[in-house]
Amino acid sequence: MPDYSRAPTLYLPHGPTITTLSQESMAGRLLQAGTFGTGTGWPVANKALFFPIDILEPFLIAKAFTVFGATPTGNFDWGWYDAAGNRLASTGSIAVTATTDLQAAALAYNVLPSQDAAYLAAACDSASTLLYRTNSFSAIEMAAVGVREMASAFPLPSTATFADMTHAYLPVIGISKRSTI
Amino acid sequence: MTMPKRVSTGSPACVGTELAAAGVQGPGSAVWPVANRAYFVPFRNHRPRLTSAIWWWNGSVLTNNGDAGFYDVDGNRLFSTGSTARSGASARQAVSASLTLGKGLFYLALACVGTTGSFQRYSPPNIGVQRATGCLLADTAFVLPSSVTFAAMDASLYIPVIGVDFA
């Protein structure tokens, strides 16, 4: 394993949360700020999205979360996958109740940096579920930096078949070391 | 390799990346939302370093004392300035703080005794984004207590500009 303590300008310890807005995920891949809003539903009912997360030190996940928009509806499932598409942990179906706020669910998993690559997964069974998201990035941009998707994947399957992202849709989804977020 | 001598809320080592990615605008002056409240901004330290000062950025109105400090992830206070009269409208106000912070995750803390004074703060677009940054708060926390029970951020949409200078 590389000795990251010798690369101080490139490596910072993880914060209490890692989200799709973090350097460890999309902010380290798409060098521009998005314009966010809450008015768009999940791209397709029962579709799962997989966001790459770089883990450089052990990260004990306590919860996964999403920032939702107004009018909560539908069910959500958060999960953690390896590079081969194996589900390592998931919350199972959780009713969406948050209104323009963050909703979290327990997702206990200890991510080790020896894992080759990792994906934070989210699936939703309703296209009417509104998320706080940006469409500032094209589907091409998102697929080109490793965002994946899978149709008919609610609840999150034990094995995912990854396909390139086909939506200009970046929600705020994350994991937390703390139970209090 | 060199590292920044100054780190604050808007730095990548704090929550600057997340704020920028979410399109949050630069800080502005706003009154402290709740009397005796403390806000905690996560700060990632890449290696043991000696601090020289902790600071906040005042807003346009200087009423109400402030108290700034460092906490560990378990909510233990490592250092605090104590109740400090504010000076320098719309200016950075620093207090000497000599402390070695190890490698890892810490919190920069800022508390204020009242709600008439203003500070420079980032204002996320909604409570969900504010919580997603990992910032936390505690009420009835002036002066900054020796240990604190962190609570989730609320609808105040207020992440103060707090910083640390290294020796």
Coordinates of N, CA, C and O in Angstrom, one line a residue, chain A:
Chain A
M1 N 0.8 -1.2 0.0 CA 0.0 0.0 0.0 C 0.9 1.2 0.0 O 1.9 1.3 0.7
P2 N 0.6 2.2 -0.8 CA 1.4 3.5 -0.8 C 1.4 4.2 0.5 O 0.4 4.1 1.3
D3 N 2.5 4.8 0.8 CA 2.6 5.6 2.1 C 2.1 7.0 1.8 O 2.9 7.9 1.5
Y4 N 0.8 7.2 2.0 CA 0.3 8.5 1.6 C 0.7 9.6 2.6 O 0.6 10.8 2.3
S5 N 1.2 9.2 3.7 CA 1.7 10.2 4.7 C 2.9 11.0 4.1 O 3.2 12.1 4.6
R6 N 3.5 10.5 3.0 CA 4.6 11.1 2.4 C 4.2 12.0 1.2 O 5.0 12.5 0.5
A7 N 2.9 12.1 1.0 CA 2.5 12.9 -0.1 C 1.5 14.0 0.5 O 0.3 14.0 0.1
P8 N 2.0 14.9 1.3 CA 1.0 15.7 2.0 C 0.2 16.7 1.1 O -0.9 17.1 1.5
T9 N 0.8 17.1 0.0 CA 0.0 18.0 -0.8 C -1.1 17.3 -1.6 O -2.1 18.0 -2.0
L10 N -1.0 16.0 -1.7 CA -2.1 15.3 -2.4 C -3.1 14.6 -1.5 O -4.1 14.3 -2.0
Y11 N -2.7 14.5 -0.3 CA -3.5 13.6 0.6 C -3.9 14.4 1.8 O -3.1 14.9 2.6
L12 N -5.1 14.4 2.1 CA -5.7 14.9 3.3 C -6.5 13.7 3.9 O -7.1 13.0 3.2
P13 N -6.5 13.6 5.3 CA -7.4 12.6 5.9 C -8.8 12.9 5.4 O -9.2 14.1 5.1
H14 N -9.6 11.9 5.4 CA -11.0 12.1 5.1 C -11.7 12.9 6.1 O -11.4 12.9 7.3
G15 N -12.7 13.7 5.7 CA -13.5 14.5 6.6 C -14.6 13.6 7.2 O -14.6 12.4 7.0
P16 N -15.5 14.2 8.0 CA -16.6 13.4 8.6 C -17.6 12.8 7.6 O -18.3 11.8 7.8
T17 N -17.7 13.5 6.4 CA -18.5 13.0 5.4 C -17.7 13.0 4.1 O -16.8 13.8 3.9
I18 N -18.1 12.1 3.2 CA -17.7 12.2 1.8 C -18.9 12.2 0.9 O -19.8 11.3 1.1
T19 N -19.0 13.1 0.0 CA -20.2 13.2 -0.8 C -19.8 13.3 -2.3 O -18.6 13.4 -2.6
T20 N -20.8 13.3 -3.1 CA -20.5 13.5 -4.5 C -19.9 14.9 -4.8 O -19.5 15.1 -5.9
L21 N -20.0 15.8 -3.8 CA -19.4 17.1 -4.0 C -18.0 17.1 -3.5 O -17.3 18.2 -3.5
S22 N -17.4 16.0 -3.0 CA -16.1 16.0 -2.3 C -15.0 15.8 -3.3 O -15.2 15.2 -4.4
Q23 N -13.8 16.1 -2.9 CA -12.6 15.9 -3.7 C -12.5 14.4 -4.0 O -12.0 14.0 -5.0
E24 N -12.9 13.6 -3.0 CA -12.8 12.1 -3.2 C -13.7 11.6 -4.3 O -13.6 10.4 -4.6
S25 N -14.7 12.4 -4.7 CA -15.6 11.9 -5.7 C -15.7 12.9 -6.9 O -14.7 13.1 -7.5
M26 N -16.8 13.4 -7.2 CA -17.0 14.2 -8.4 C -16.2 15.5 -8.4 O -15.8 15.9 -9.5
A27 N -16.0 16.1 -7.3 CA -15.2 17.4 -7.3 C -13.8 17.2 -7.6 O -13.1 18.1 -8.0
G28 N -13.3 15.9 -7.5 CA -12.0 15.6 -7.9 C -11.9 15.2 -9.3 O -10.8 14.9 -9.9
R29 N -13.0 15.2 -10.0 CA -13.1 14.7 -11.4 C -13.6 15.7 -12.4 O -13.2 15.7 -13.5
L30 N -14.5 16.5 -11.9 CA -15.1 17.5 -12.8 C -14.8 18.9 -12.2 O -15.3 19.3 -11.2
L31 N -13.9 19.6 -12.8 CA -13.3 20.8 -12.3 C -14.2 22.0 -12.6 O -13.8 22.9 -13.3
Q32 N -15.4 22.0 -12.2 CA -16.3 23.2 -12.3 C -17.4 23.1 -11.3 O -17.7 22.0 -10.8
A33 N -17.9 24.2 -11.0 CA -19.0 24.2 -10.0 C -20.4 24.0 -10.8 O -20.5 24.4 -11.9
G34 N -21.3 23.3 -10.1 CA -22.6 23.1 -10.8 C -23.6 24.1 -10.3 O -23.4 24.8 -9.3
T35 N -24.6 24.2 -11.0 CA -25.8 25.1 -10.6 C -26.9 24.1 -10.1 O -27.4 23.3 -10.9
F36 N -27.1 24.1 -8.9 CA -28.0 23.1 -8.3 C -29.4 23.6 -8.2 O -29.7 24.8 -8.1
G37 N -30.4 22.7 -8.2 CA -31.8 22.9 -7.9 C -32.5 21.7 -7.5 O -31.9 20.6 -7.4
T38 N -33.7 21.9 -7.1 CA -34.4 20.7 -6.5 C -35.6 20.3 -7.4 O -36.4 19.4 -6.9
G39 N -35.7 20.7 -8.6 CA -36.9 20.5 -9.3 C -37.0 19.3 -10.2 O -37.9 19.1 -11.0
T40 N -36.0 18.4 -10.1 CA -36.0 17.3 -11.1 C -36.0 16.0 -10.3 O -35.3 15.8 -9.4
G41 N -36.9 15.0 -10.8 CA -37.0 13.7 -10.2 C -35.8 12.8 -10.6 O -35.0 13.1 -11.5
W42 N -35.8 11.7 -9.9 CA -34.8 10.6 -10.2 C -35.0 10.3 -11.7 O -36.1 10.2 -12.2
P43 N -33.9 10.1 -12.4 CA -33.9 10.0 -13.9 C -34.9 8.9 -14.4 O -35.7 9.2 -15.3
V44 N -34.9 7.8 -13.8 CA -35.8 6.7 -14.3 C -36.1 5.8 -13.1 O -35.2 5.5 -12.3
A45 N -37.4 5.5 -12.9 CA -37.8 4.7 -11.7 C -37.0 3.4 -11.8 O -36.8 2.7 -12.8
N46 N -36.6 3.0 -10.6 CA -35.8 1.7 -10.4 C -34.4 1.7 -11.0 O -33.8 0.6 -11.0
K47 N -34.0 2.8 -11.4 CA -32.6 2.9 -11.9 C -31.6 3.1 -10.7 O -32.0 3.8 -9.8
A48 N -30.5 2.5 -10.8 CA -29.4 2.7 -9.8 C -28.3 3.5 -10.4 O -28.0 3.3 -11.6
L49 N -27.7 4.4 -9.7 CA -26.6 5.2 -10.1 C -25.4 4.8 -9.2 O -25.6 4.6 -8.0
F50 N -24.2 4.8 -9.7 CA -23.0 4.4 -9.0 C -22.0 5.5 -9.1 O -21.5 5.8 -10.3
F51 N -21.6 6.1 -8.0 CA -20.6 7.2 -8.1 C -19.3 6.7 -7.5 O -19.2 6.2 -6.4
P52 N -18.2 7.0 -8.2 CA -16.9 6.5 -7.7 C -16.4 7.4 -6.5 O -16.7 8.6 -6.5
I53 N -15.9 6.7 -5.6 CA -15.4 7.3 -4.4 C -13.9 6.8 -4.1 O -13.7 5.6 -4.1
D54 N -13.0 7.7 -3.9 CA -11.6 7.4 -3.6 C -11.4 7.3 -2.1 O -11.6 8.3 -1.4
I55 N -11.0 6.1 -1.7 CA -10.8 5.9 -0.2 C -9.3 5.7 0.0 O -8.8 4.7 -0.5
L56 N -8.7 6.6 0.7 CA -7.2 6.5 0.9 C -6.8 6.1 2.3 O -5.7 5.8 2.6
E57 N -7.8 5.9 3.2 CA -7.6 5.4 4.6 C -8.9 4.8 5.0 O -9.9 5.0 4.4
P58 N -8.8 3.9 6.0 CA -10.1 3.3 6.4 C -11.1 4.3 6.7 O -10.9 5.3 7.4
F59 N -12.3 4.0 6.3 CA -13.5 4.9 6.5 C -14.6 4.0 7.0 O -15.2 3.2 6.2
L60 N -14.9 4.2 8.2 CA -16.0 3.4 8.8 C -17.3 4.1 8.6 O -17.6 5.1 9.3
I61 N -18.1 3.6 7.7 CA -19.4 4.2 7.3 C -20.4 4.0 8.4 O -20.6 2.8 8.8
A62 N -21.0 5.0 8.9 CA -22.2 4.9 9.8 C -23.5 5.0 9.1 O -24.5 4.3 9.4
K63 N -23.5 6.0 8.2 CA -24.8 6.3 7.5 C -24.5 6.7 6.1 O -23.4 7.2 5.8
A64 N -25.5 6.5 5.2 CA -25.5 7.1 3.9 C -26.6 8.1 3.9 O -27.6 8.0 4.6
F65 N -26.5 9.1 3.0 CA -27.5 10.1 2.9 C -27.7 10.7 1.6 O -26.8 10.6 0.7
T66 N -28.8 11.4 1.4 CA -29.1 12.1 0.2 C -29.8 13.4 0.5 O -30.5 13.5 1.5
V67 N -29.6 14.4 -0.2 CA -30.3 15.7 -0.1 C -31.5 15.7 -1.0 O -31.3 15.6 -2.3
F68 N -32.7 15.6 -0.5 CA -33.9 15.5 -1.3 C -34.5 16.9 -1.5 O -34.2 17.8 -0.8
G69 N -35.4 16.9 -2.5 CA -36.2 18.2 -2.8 C -37.5 18.2 -2.0 O -37.7 17.5 -1.0
A70 N -38.4 18.9 -2.6 CA -39.7 19.1 -1.9 C -40.6 17.9 -2.2 O -40.3 17.1 -3.1
T71 N -41.7 17.7 -1.5 CA -42.7 16.7 -1.8 C -42.2 15.3 -1.8 O -42.1 14.7 -2.8
P72 N -41.8 14.8 -0.6 CA -41.2 13.5 -0.5 C -42.1 12.4 -1.0 O -43.3 12.4 -0.7
T73 N -41.6 11.5 -1.8 CA -42.4 10.4 -2.3 C -41.4 9.3 -2.7 O -40.2 9.6 -2.9
G74 N -41.8 8.1 -2.8 CA -41.0 7.0 -3.3 C -40.1 6.4 -2.2 O -40.2 6.8 -1.0
N75 N -39.3 5.5 -2.6 CA -38.4 4.8 -1.7 C -37.0 4.8 -2.3 O -36.8 4.9 -3.5
F76 N -36.0 4.8 -1.4 CA -34.6 4.9 -1.8 C -33.8 3.8 -1.2 O -34.2 3.2 -0.1
D77 N -32.7 3.5 -1.8 CA -31.8 2.4 -1.4 C -30.4 2.9 -1.6 O -30.0 3.2 -2.7
W78 N -29.6 2.9 -0.5 CA -28.2 3.3 -0.6 C -27.3 2.0 -0.5 O -27.7 1.1 0.3
G79 N -26.2 2.0 -1.2 CA -25.3 0.9 -1.1 C -23.9 1.2 -1.4 O -23.5 2.3 -1.8
W80 N -23.0 0.2 -1.2 CA -21.6 0.3 -1.4 C -21.2 -0.9 -2.2 O -21.5 -2.0 -1.9
Y81 N -20.5 -0.7 -3.4 CA -20.1 -1.7 -4.3 C -18.6 -1.7 -4.5 O -18.0 -0.6 -4.5
D82 N -18.1 -2.9 -4.9 CA -16.7 -2.9 -5.3 C -16.6 -2.7 -6.8 O -17.7 -2.6 -7.5
A83 N -15.4 -2.8 -7.4 CA -15.2 -2.5 -8.8 C -15.8 -3.5 -9.7 O -16.1 -3.2 -10.9
A84 N -16.0 -4.7 -9.2 CA -16.6 -5.8 -10.0 C -18.1 -5.8 -9.9 O -18.7 -6.6 -10.6
G85 N -18.7 -4.9 -9.2 CA -20.1 -4.8 -9.1 C -20.7 -5.6 -8.0 O -22.0 -5.8 -8.0
N86 N -19.9 -6.0 -7.1 CA -20.5 -6.8 -6.0 C -21.0 -5.8 -4.9 O -20.3 -4.9 -4.5
R87 N -22.2 -6.1 -4.5 CA -22.7 -5.3 -3.4 C -22.1 -5.7 -2.1 O -22.2 -6.9 -1.7
L88 N -21.5 -4.7 -1.4 CA -20.9 -5.0 -0.1 C -21.7 -4.6 1.1 O -21.6 -5.2 2.2
A89 N -22.6 -3.7 0.9 CA -23.5 -3.3 1.9 C -24.7 -2.5 1.3 O -24.4 -1.8 0.2
S90 N -25.8 -2.5 1.8 CA -26.9 -1.7 1.4 C -27.9 -1.5 2.5 O -28.0 -2.3 3.5
T91 N -28.7 -0.4 2.4 CA -29.6 -0.1 3.5 C -30.9 -0.9 3.3 O -31.7 -1.1 4.2
G92 N -31.2 -1.3 2.0 CA -32.6 -1.8 1.7 C -33.5 -0.6 1.5 O -33.1 0.6 1.6
S93 N -34.7 -0.9 1.1 CA -35.6 0.1 0.7 C -36.0 1.0 1.9 O -36.5 0.5 3.0
I94 N -35.9 2.3 1.8 CA -36.3 3.2 2.8 C -37.2 4.3 2.2 O -36.9 4.9 1.2
A95 N -38.3 4.5 2.9 CA -39.3 5.5 2.4 C -38.7 6.9 2.5 O -38.0 7.3 3.5
V96 N -38.8 7.7 1.5 CA -38.3 9.1 1.5 C -39.3 10.0 2.2 O -40.5 10.0 1.9
T97 N -38.7 10.7 3.2 CA -39.5 11.5 4.1 C -39.0 13.0 4.2 O -39.8 13.8 4.6
A98 N -37.8 13.2 3.8 CA -37.2 14.5 3.9 C -37.8 15.5 2.9 O -38.1 15.1 1.8
T99 N -37.9 16.7 3.3 CA -38.4 17.8 2.5 C -37.3 18.9 2.4 O -37.1 19.6 3.3
T100 N -36.7 18.9 1.2 CA -35.6 19.9 1.0 C -34.6 19.8 2.1 O -34.2 20.8 2.7
D101 N -34.2 18.6 2.4 CA -33.3 18.3 3.5 C -32.6 17.0 3.2 O -32.9 16.3 2.3
L102 N -31.7 16.8 4.1 CA -30.9 15.6 4.0 C -31.6 14.5 4.8 O -32.2 14.7 5.9
Q103 N -31.7 13.3 4.2 CA -32.2 12.1 4.9 C -31.1 11.0 4.9 O -30.5 10.8 3.9
A104 N -30.9 10.5 6.1 CA -29.8 9.5 6.2 C -30.4 8.2 6.6 O -31.5 8.1 7.2
A105 N -29.6 7.1 6.4 CA -30.0 5.8 6.8 C -28.8 5.0 7.2 O -27.7 5.2 6.7
A106 N -28.9 4.1 8.2 CA -27.8 3.4 8.6 C -27.2 2.5 7.5 O -27.9 1.8 6.8
L107 N -25.9 2.6 7.4 CA -25.2 1.7 6.4 C -23.8 1.4 7.0 O -22.9 2.2 6.8
A108 N -23.8 0.4 7.8 CA -22.5 0.1 8.5 C -21.6 -0.7 7.6 O -21.9 -1.8 7.2
Y109 N -20.5 -0.1 7.3 CA -19.5 -0.8 6.5 C -18.1 -0.1 6.6 O -18.0 1.1 6.6
N110 N -17.1 -0.9 6.8 CA -15.7 -0.4 7.0 C -15.0 -0.5 5.6 O -14.6 -1.6 5.2
V111 N -14.8 0.6 5.0 CA -14.2 0.6 3.7 C -12.7 0.7 3.9 O -12.2 1.6 4.7
L112 N -11.9 -0.2 3.3 CA -10.5 -0.2 3.5 C -9.8 0.3 2.2 O -10.4 0.0 1.1
P113 N -8.7 1.0 2.3 CA -8.1 1.5 1.1 C -7.5 0.4 0.2 O -7.2 0.7 -1.0
S114 N -7.5 -0.8 0.6 CA -7.0 -1.9 -0.2 C -8.0 -2.3 -1.3 O -7.7 -2.9 -2.3
Q115 N -9.3 -1.8 -1.1 CA -10.3 -2.1 -2.1 C -9.9 -1.4 -3.4 O -9.6 -0.2 -3.4
D116 N -9.9 -2.1 -4.5 CA -9.4 -1.6 -5.8 C -10.1 -0.3 -6.2 O -9.5 0.7 -6.6
A117 N -11.4 -0.3 -6.2 CA -12.2 0.9 -6.5 C -13.6 0.7 -5.8 O -14.0 -0.4 -5.5
A118 N -14.2 1.8 -5.6 CA -15.5 1.7 -4.8 C -16.5 2.6 -5.4 O -16.2 3.7 -6.0
Y119 N -17.7 2.2 -5.3 CA -18.9 3.0 -5.7 C -19.9 3.2 -4.6 O -20.3 2.2 -4.0
L120 N -20.3 4.4 -4.5 CA -21.5 4.7 -3.6 C -22.7 4.6 -4.5 O -22.7 5.3 -5.6
A121 N -23.6 3.7 -4.2 CA -24.7 3.4 -5.1 C -26.0 4.0 -4.5 O -26.2 4.1 -3.2
A122 N -26.9 4.4 -5.3 CA -28.2 4.8 -4.9 C -29.2 4.4 -5.9 O -29.0 4.5 -7.1
A123 N -30.4 3.9 -5.5 CA -31.5 3.6 -6.4 C -32.8 4.1 -5.8 O -32.9 4.3 -4.6
C124 N -33.7 4.4 -6.7 CA -35.0 5.0 -6.3 C -36.1 4.3 -7.2 O -35.9 4.1 -8.4
D125 N -37.2 4.0 -6.5 CA -38.2 3.3 -7.3 C -39.3 4.3 -7.9 O -40.3 3.8 -8.4
S126 N -39.0 5.6 -7.8 CA -40.0 6.5 -8.4 C -39.3 7.7 -9.1 O -38.3 8.3 -8.5
A127 N -39.7 8.0 -10.3 CA -39.2 9.1 -11.0 C -39.7 10.4 -10.5 O -39.3 11.5 -11.0
S128 N -40.7 10.3 -9.6 CA -41.3 11.6 -9.0 C -40.5 12.0 -7.8 O -40.8 13.1 -7.2
T129 N -39.6 11.3 -7.3 CA -38.8 11.6 -6.1 C -37.8 12.8 -6.5 O -37.0 12.6 -7.4
L130 N -38.0 13.9 -5.9 CA -37.2 15.1 -6.2 C -35.9 15.1 -5.4 O -35.9 14.9 -4.2
L131 N -34.8 15.3 -6.1 CA -33.5 15.4 -5.4 C -32.9 16.8 -5.7 O -33.1 17.4 -6.7
Y132 N -32.1 17.2 -4.7 CA -31.2 18.4 -4.9 C -30.1 17.9 -5.8 O -29.3 17.1 -5.5
R133 N -30.0 18.5 -7.0 CA -29.1 18.0 -8.0 C -28.7 19.1 -9.0 O -29.4 20.1 -9.1
T134 N -27.7 18.8 -9.7 CA -27.3 19.7 -10.8 C -27.4 18.9 -12.1 O -27.1 17.7 -12.2
N135 N -27.7 19.7 -13.2 CA -27.6 19.1 -14.5 C -26.5 19.9 -15.3 O -26.6 19.9 -16.6
S136 N -25.6 20.5 -14.6 CA -24.6 21.3 -15.2 C -23.6 20.4 -16.0 O -22.9 20.9 -16.9
F137 N -23.5 19.2 -15.6 CA -22.6 18.3 -16.3 C -23.3 17.3 -17.2 O -24.4 16.8 -16.9
S138 N -22.8 17.2 -18.4 CA -23.5 16.3 -19.4 C -23.3 14.9 -19.0 O -22.4 14.5 -18.2
A139 N -24.1 14.0 -19.6 CA -24.0 12.6 -19.4 C -22.6 12.1 -19.9 O -22.0 11.2 -19.2
I140 N -22.2 12.7 -20.9 CA -20.8 12.3 -21.4 C -19.8 12.6 -20.4 O -18.9 11.8 -20.1
E141 N -19.8 13.8 -19.8 CA -18.8 14.1 -18.8 C -18.9 13.2 -17.6 O -17.9 12.7 -17.1
M142 N -20.1 12.9 -17.2 CA -20.2 12.0 -16.0 C -19.8 10.6 -16.3 O -19.1 10.0 -15.5
A143 N -20.1 10.1 -17.5 CA -19.7 8.7 -17.9 C -18.2 8.7 -18.0 O -17.5 7.7 -17.7
A144 N -17.6 9.8 -18.6 CA -16.2 9.8 -18.9 C -15.4 9.8 -17.6 O -14.2 9.4 -17.7
V145 N -15.9 10.2 -16.5 CA -15.1 10.1 -15.3 C -15.6 9.0 -14.4 O -15.2 8.9 -13.2
G146 N -16.4 8.1 -14.9 CA -16.6 6.8 -14.2 C -17.9 6.6 -13.5 O -18.1 5.7 -12.7
V147 N -18.9 7.5 -13.7 CA -20.2 7.3 -13.1 C -20.9 6.2 -13.9 O -20.9 6.2 -15.1
R148 N -21.5 5.3 -13.2 CA -22.2 4.1 -13.8 C -23.6 4.1 -13.5 O -24.1 4.8 -12.6
E149 N -24.4 3.3 -14.2 CA -25.8 3.1 -13.9 C -26.2 1.7 -14.2 O -25.5 0.9 -14.8
M150 N -27.4 1.4 -13.7 CA -28.0 0.1 -14.0 C -29.5 0.2 -13.9 O -30.1 0.8 -13.0
A151 N -30.2 -0.2 -15.0 CA -31.7 -0.2 -15.0 C -32.2 -1.3 -14.2 O -31.6 -2.4 -13.9
S152 N -33.5 -1.2 -13.8 CA -34.2 -2.2 -13.1 C -33.4 -2.8 -11.9 O -33.2 -4.0 -11.8
A153 N -32.9 -1.8 -11.1 CA -32.0 -2.2 -10.0 C -32.5 -1.7 -8.6 O -31.7 -1.3 -7.8
F154 N -33.8 -1.8 -8.4 CA -34.3 -1.4 -7.1 C -35.1 -2.6 -6.6 O -36.0 -3.1 -7.3
P155 N -34.8 -3.1 -5.4 CA -33.7 -2.6 -4.5 C -32.3 -3.0 -5.1 O -32.3 -3.8 -6.1
L156 N -31.3 -2.4 -4.6 CA -30.0 -2.6 -5.2 C -29.6 -4.1 -5.2 O -29.8 -4.8 -4.2
P157 N -29.2 -4.6 -6.4 CA -29.0 -6.0 -6.5 C -27.7 -6.5 -5.9 O -26.8 -5.7 -5.7
S158 N -27.5 -7.8 -5.6 CA -26.3 -8.3 -5.0 C -25.1 -8.2 -6.0 O -24.0 -8.0 -5.6
T159 N -25.4 -8.2 -7.3 CA -24.4 -8.0 -8.3 C -24.9 -7.0 -9.3 O -26.0 -7.2 -9.8
A160 N -24.2 -6.0 -9.5 CA -24.6 -4.9 -10.5 C -23.9 -5.2 -11.8 O -22.7 -5.6 -11.9
T161 N -24.6 -4.9 -12.9 CA -24.0 -4.9 -14.2 C -23.9 -3.4 -14.6 O -24.9 -2.7 -14.9
F162 N -22.7 -2.9 -14.6 CA -22.5 -1.5 -14.8 C -22.6 -1.1 -16.3 O -22.2 -1.8 -17.2
A163 N -23.2 0.0 -16.5 CA -23.3 0.7 -17.8 C -22.9 2.1 -17.7 O -22.9 2.7 -16.6
D164 N -22.5 2.7 -18.7 CA -22.1 4.2 -18.6 C -23.3 5.0 -18.3 O -24.4 4.8 -18.7
M165 N -23.1 6.0 -17.5 CA -24.1 7.0 -17.1 C -24.7 7.6 -18.4 O -24.0 8.0 -19.3
T166 N -26.0 7.7 -18.4 CA -26.7 8.3 -19.6 C -27.5 9.5 -19.3 O -28.3 10.0 -20.1
H167 N -27.3 10.1 -18.0 CA -28.1 11.2 -17.6 C -27.3 12.3 -17.1 O -26.2 12.1 -16.5
A168 N -27.7 13.6 -17.4 CA -27.0 14.8 -16.9 C -27.6 15.0 -15.5 O -28.6 15.8 -15.4
Y169 N -27.2 14.3 -14.5 CA -27.9 14.3 -13.2 C -26.8 14.0 -12.2 O -26.4 12.8 -12.0
L170 N -26.5 15.0 -11.4 CA -25.6 14.8 -10.3 C -26.2 15.2 -9.0 O -26.3 16.4 -8.6
P171 N -26.7 14.2 -8.2 CA -27.3 14.5 -6.9 C -26.3 14.6 -5.8 O -25.1 14.3 -6.0
V172 N -26.7 15.1 -4.6 CA -25.8 15.2 -3.5 C -26.1 13.9 -2.6 O -27.1 13.9 -1.9
I173 N -25.2 13.0 -2.8 CA -25.3 11.7 -2.0 C -24.0 11.5 -1.3 O -22.9 11.8 -1.9
G174 N -24.1 10.9 -0.1 CA -22.8 10.8 0.6 C -22.8 9.7 1.7 O -23.9 9.1 1.9
I175 N -21.7 9.6 2.3 CA -21.5 8.7 3.5 C -21.0 9.5 4.6 O -20.3 10.5 4.4
S176 N -21.2 9.0 5.8 CA -20.8 9.8 7.0 C -20.2 8.8 8.0 O -20.7 7.7 8.2
K177 N -19.1 9.2 8.7 CA -18.6 8.5 9.8 C -19.4 8.6 11.0 O -19.4 7.7 11.9
R178 N -20.1 9.7 11.1 CA -20.9 10.0 12.3 C -22.3 9.6 12.1 O -22.9 9.7 11.0
S179 N -23.0 9.3 13.2 CA -24.4 9.1 13.2 C -25.2 10.5 13.1 O -26.3 10.6 12.6
T180 N -24.6 11.5 13.7 CA -25.1 12.8 13.7 C -24.6 13.6 12.4 O -23.4 13.8 12.3
I181 N -25.5 13.9 11.6 CA -25.1 14.6 10.3 C -25.9 15.9 10.3 O -27.1 15.9 10.3

